mmCIF file of C-alpha atoms in Angstrom:
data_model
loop_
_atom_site.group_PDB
_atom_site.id
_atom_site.type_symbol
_atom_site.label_atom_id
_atom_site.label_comp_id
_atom_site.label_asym_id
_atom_site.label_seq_id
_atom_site.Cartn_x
_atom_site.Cartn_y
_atom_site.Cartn_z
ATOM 1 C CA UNK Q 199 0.000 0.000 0.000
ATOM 2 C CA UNK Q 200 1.016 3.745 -0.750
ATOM 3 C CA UNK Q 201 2.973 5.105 2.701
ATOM 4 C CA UNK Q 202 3.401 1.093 3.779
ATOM 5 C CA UNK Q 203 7.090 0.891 5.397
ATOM 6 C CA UNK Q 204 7.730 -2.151 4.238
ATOM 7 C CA UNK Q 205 10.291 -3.218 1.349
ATOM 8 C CA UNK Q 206 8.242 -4.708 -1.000
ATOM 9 C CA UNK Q 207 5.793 -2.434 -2.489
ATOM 10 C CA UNK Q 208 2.316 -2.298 -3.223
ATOM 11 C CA UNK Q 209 -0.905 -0.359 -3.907
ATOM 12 C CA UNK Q 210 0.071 3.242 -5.123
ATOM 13 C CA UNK Q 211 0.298 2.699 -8.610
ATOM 14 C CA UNK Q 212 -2.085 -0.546 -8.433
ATOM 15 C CA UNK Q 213 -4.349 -0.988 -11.440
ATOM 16 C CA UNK Q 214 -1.672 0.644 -14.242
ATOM 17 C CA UNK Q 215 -1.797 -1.807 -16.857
ATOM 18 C CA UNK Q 216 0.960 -4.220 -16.613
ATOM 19 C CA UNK Q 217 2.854 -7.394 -18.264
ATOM 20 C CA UNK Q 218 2.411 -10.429 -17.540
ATOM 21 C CA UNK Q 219 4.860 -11.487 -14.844
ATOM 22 C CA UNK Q 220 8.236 -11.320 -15.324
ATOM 23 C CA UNK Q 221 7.604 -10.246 -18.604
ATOM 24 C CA UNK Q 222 7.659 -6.401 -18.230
ATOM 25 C CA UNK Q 223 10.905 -3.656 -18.669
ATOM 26 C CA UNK Q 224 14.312 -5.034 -17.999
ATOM 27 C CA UNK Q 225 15.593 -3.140 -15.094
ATOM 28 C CA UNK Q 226 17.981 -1.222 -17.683
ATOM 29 C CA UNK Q 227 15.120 -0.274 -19.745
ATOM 30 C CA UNK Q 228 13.137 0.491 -17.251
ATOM 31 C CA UNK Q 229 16.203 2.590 -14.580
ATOM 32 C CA UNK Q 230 16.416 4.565 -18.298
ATOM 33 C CA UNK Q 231 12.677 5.209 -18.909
ATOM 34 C CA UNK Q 232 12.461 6.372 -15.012
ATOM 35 C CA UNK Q 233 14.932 9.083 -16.089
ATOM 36 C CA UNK Q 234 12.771 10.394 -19.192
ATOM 37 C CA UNK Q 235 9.637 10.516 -17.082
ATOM 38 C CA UNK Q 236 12.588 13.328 -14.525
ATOM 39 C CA UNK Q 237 11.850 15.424 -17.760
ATOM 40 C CA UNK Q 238 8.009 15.140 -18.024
ATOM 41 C CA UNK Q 239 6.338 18.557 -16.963
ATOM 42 C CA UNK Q 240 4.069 17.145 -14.134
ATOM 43 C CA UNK Q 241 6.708 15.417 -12.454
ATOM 44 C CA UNK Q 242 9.432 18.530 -12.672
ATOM 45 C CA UNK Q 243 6.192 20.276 -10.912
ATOM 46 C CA UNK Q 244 5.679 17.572 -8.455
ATOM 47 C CA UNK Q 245 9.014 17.208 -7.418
ATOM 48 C CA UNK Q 246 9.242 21.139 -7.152
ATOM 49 C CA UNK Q 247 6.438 21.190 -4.692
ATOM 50 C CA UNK Q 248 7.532 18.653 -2.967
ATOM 51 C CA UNK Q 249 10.776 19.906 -2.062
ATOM 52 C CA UNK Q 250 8.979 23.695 -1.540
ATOM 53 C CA UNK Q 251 6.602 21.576 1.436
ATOM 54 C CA UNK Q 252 10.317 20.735 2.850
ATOM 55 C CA UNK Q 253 10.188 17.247 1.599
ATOM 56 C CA UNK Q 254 14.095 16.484 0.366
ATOM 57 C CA UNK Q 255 14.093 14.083 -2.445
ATOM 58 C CA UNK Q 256 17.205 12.327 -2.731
ATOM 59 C CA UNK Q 257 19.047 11.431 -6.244
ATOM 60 C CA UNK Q 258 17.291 8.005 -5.145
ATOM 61 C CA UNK Q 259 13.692 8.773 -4.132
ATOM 62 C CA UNK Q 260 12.281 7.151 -7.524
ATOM 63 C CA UNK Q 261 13.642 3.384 -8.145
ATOM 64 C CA UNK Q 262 13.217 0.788 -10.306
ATOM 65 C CA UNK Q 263 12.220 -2.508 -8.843
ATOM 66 C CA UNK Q 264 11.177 -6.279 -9.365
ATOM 67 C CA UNK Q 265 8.024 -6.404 -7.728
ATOM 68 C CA UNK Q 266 5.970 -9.559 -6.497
ATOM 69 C CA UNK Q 267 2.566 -7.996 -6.729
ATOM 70 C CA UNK Q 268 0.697 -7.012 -10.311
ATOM 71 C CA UNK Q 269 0.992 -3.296 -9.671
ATOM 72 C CA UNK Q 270 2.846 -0.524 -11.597
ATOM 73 C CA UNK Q 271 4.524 1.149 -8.296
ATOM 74 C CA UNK Q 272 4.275 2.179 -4.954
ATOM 75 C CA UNK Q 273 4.795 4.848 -2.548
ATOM 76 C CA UNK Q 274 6.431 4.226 1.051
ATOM 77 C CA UNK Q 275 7.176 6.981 3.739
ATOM 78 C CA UNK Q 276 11.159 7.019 4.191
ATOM 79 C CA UNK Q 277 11.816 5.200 1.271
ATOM 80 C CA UNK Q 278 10.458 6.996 -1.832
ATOM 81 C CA UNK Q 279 8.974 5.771 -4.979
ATOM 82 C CA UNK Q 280 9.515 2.092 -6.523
ATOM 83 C CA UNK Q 281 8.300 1.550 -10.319
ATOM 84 C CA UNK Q 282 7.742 -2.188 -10.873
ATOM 85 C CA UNK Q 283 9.673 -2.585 -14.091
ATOM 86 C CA UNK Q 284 8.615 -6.075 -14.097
ATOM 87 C CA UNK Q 285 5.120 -4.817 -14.762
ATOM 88 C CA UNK Q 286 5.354 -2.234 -17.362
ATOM 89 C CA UNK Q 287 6.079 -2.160 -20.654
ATOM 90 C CA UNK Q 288 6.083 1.294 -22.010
ATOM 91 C CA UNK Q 289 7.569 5.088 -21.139
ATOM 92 C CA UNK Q 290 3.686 6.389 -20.762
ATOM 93 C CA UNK Q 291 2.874 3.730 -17.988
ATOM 94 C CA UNK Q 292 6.682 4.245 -16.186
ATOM 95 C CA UNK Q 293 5.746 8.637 -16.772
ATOM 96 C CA UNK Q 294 2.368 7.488 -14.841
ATOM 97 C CA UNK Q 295 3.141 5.765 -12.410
ATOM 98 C CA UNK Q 296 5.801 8.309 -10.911
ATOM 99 C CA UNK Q 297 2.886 10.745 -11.492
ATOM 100 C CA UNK Q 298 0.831 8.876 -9.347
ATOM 101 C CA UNK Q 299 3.095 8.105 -6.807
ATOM 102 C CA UNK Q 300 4.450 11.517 -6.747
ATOM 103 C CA UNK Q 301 1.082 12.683 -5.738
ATOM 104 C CA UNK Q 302 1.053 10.217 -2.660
ATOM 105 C CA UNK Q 303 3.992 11.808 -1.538
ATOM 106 C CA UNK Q 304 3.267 15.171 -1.718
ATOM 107 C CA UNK Q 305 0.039 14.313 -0.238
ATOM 108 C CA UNK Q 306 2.107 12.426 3.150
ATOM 109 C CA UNK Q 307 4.335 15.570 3.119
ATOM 110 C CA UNK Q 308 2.000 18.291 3.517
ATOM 111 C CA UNK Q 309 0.171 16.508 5.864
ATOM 112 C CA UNK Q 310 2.061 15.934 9.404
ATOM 113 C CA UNK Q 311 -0.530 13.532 10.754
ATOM 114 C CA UNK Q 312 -1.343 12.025 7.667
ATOM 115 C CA UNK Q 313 -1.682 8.137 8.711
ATOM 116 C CA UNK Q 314 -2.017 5.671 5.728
ATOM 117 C CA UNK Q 315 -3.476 2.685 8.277
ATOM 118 C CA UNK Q 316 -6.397 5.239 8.289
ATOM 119 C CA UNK Q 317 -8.635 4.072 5.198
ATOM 120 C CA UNK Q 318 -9.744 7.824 4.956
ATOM 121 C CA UNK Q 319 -6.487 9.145 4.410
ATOM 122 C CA UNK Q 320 -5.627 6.486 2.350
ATOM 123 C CA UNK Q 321 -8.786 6.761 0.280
ATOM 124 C CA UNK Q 322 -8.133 10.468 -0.067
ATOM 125 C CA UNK Q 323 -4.695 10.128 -1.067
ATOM 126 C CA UNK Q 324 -5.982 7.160 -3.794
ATOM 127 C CA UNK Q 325 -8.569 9.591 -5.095
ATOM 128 C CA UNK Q 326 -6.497 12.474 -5.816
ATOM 129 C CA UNK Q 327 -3.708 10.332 -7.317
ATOM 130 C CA UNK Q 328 -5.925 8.298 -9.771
ATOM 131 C CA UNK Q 329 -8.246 11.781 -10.291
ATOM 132 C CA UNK Q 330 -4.947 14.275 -10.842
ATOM 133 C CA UNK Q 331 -2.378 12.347 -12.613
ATOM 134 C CA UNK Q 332 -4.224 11.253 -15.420
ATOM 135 C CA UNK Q 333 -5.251 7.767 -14.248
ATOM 136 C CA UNK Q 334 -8.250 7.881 -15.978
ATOM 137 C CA UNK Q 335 -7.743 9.545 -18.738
ATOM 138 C CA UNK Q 336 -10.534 8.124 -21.857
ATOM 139 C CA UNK Q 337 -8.035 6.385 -23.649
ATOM 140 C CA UNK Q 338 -5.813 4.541 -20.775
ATOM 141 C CA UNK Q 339 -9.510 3.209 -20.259
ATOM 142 C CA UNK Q 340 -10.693 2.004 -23.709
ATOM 143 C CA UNK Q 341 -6.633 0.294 -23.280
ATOM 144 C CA UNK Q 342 -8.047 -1.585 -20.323
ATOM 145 C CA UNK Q 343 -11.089 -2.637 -21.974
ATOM 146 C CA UNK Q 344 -13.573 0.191 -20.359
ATOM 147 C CA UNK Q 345 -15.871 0.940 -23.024
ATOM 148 C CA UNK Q 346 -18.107 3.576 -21.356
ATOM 149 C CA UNK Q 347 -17.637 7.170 -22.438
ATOM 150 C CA UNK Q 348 -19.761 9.220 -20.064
ATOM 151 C CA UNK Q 349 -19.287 9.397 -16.716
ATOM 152 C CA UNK Q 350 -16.198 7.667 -17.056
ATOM 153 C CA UNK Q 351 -13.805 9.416 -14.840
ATOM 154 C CA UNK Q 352 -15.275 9.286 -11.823
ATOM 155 C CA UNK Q 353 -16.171 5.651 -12.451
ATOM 156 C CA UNK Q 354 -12.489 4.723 -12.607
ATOM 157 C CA UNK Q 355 -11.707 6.724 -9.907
ATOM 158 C CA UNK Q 356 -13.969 5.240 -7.528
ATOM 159 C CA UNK Q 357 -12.810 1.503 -8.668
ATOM 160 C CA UNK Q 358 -8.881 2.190 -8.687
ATOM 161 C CA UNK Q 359 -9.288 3.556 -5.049
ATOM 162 C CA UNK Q 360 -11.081 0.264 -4.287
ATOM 163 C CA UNK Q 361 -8.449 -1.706 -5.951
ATOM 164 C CA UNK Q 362 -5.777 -0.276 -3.549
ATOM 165 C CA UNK Q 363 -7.400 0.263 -0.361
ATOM 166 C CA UNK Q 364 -8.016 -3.671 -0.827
ATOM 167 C CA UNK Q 365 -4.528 -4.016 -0.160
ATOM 168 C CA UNK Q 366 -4.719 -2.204 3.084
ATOM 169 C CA UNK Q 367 -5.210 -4.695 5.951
ATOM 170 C CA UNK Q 368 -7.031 -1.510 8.021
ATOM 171 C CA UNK Q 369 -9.724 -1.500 5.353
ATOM 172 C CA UNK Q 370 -12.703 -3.852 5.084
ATOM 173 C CA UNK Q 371 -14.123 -3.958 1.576
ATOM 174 C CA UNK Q 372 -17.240 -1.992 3.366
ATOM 175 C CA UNK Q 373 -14.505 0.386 5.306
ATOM 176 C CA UNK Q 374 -13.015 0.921 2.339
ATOM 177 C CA UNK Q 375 -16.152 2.006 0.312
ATOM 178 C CA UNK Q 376 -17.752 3.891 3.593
ATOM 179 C CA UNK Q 377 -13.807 5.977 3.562
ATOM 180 C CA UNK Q 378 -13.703 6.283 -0.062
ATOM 181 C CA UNK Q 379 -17.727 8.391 0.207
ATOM 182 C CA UNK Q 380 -17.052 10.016 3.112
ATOM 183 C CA UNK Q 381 -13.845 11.578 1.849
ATOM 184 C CA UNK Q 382 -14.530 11.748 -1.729
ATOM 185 C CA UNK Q 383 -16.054 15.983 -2.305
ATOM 186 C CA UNK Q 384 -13.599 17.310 -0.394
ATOM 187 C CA UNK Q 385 -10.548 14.712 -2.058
ATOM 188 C CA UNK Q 386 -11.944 14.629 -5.800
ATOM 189 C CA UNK Q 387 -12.491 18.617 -5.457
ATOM 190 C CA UNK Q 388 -8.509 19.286 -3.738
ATOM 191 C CA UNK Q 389 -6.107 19.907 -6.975
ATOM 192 C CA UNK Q 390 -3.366 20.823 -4.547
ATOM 193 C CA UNK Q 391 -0.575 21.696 -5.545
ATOM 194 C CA UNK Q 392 -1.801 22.073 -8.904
ATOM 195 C CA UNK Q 393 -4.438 25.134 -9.695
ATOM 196 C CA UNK Q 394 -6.651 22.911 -11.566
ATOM 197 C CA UNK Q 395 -7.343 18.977 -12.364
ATOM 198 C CA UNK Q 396 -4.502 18.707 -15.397
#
């Protein structure tokens, strides 16, 4: 799960599509596609506000990794951001997944009692990461076989955050969908630190 202290990561980027086990980015590839993303304009932004909260990112904060779990990344408090290279195959779903888990971040920075046991928080967090870094975007969709056109976003939103809070032992699948409602207005509607949904 995103802000989980343990080694192996999880959650955070859950849901990006990925490869078939083992079958993703060579670590080389994928250390190389990590450093292309460094240039993408949302992360340059992220990374700025990050470090303007006070939150020092190291030459190391965003890794590649061989990850056990089907997700794209994850986010851990003290230990940065992993990409699971073994899981991707392209530079859009790498350039994602540090969106994404960039956002968790910034969101566990700014916050000094931010607790990612809590399912709220965690929800919160899930919904402005899938809702602000482009997640959900119409065709990243149609890729994963989600035909429906209207009402789309909010659709994936709401099943992405369900995806990862299932990963959270703190979270019941009813926990997780009573955090997810309670929090979502005020979440879905926060575009911090950008000035609008980009």
């Amino acid at each position: 799960m995103a802000g989980d202290n343990n080694a192996e990561p999880s959650s955070g980027g859950g849901g990006v599509p990925s490869a078939a086990q083992g079958h993703g980015l060579s670590m080389n590839e994928c250390k190389k596609m990590i450093q292309r993303s460094l240039k993408d304009p949302k992360v340059k932004f992220l990374k700025e506000q990050l470090e303007k909260s006070g939150c020092v990112i190291g030459s190391n904060f965003i890794k590649g990794y061989t990850c056990k779990e089907a997700v794209g990344g994850g986010y851990s408090r003290g230990e940065g951001v992993v990409v699971c290279c073994n899981h991707l195959l392209i530079q859009d779903q790498v350039t994602q997944v540090v969106i994404h888990e960039l956002i968790h971040a910034y969101d566990d920075c700014r916050a000094a009692n931010f607790d990612w046991n809590n399912c709220a928080h965690h929800a919160c967090s899930e919904i402005r990461a899938a809702h602000l870094s482009g997640d959900c975007h119409y065709k990243r969709e149609l890729v994963r076989g989600f035909l429906q056109l209207r009402g789309h976003e909010q659709e994936c939103v709401r099943r992405r955050v369900l995806q990862s809070l299932a990963s959270n032992p703190n979270c019941s699948e009813l926990g997780a969908k009573d955090a997810m409602e309670a929090v979502w207005n005020i979440c879905y509607n926060d575009t911090k630190p950008f000035d609008k949904v980009p």
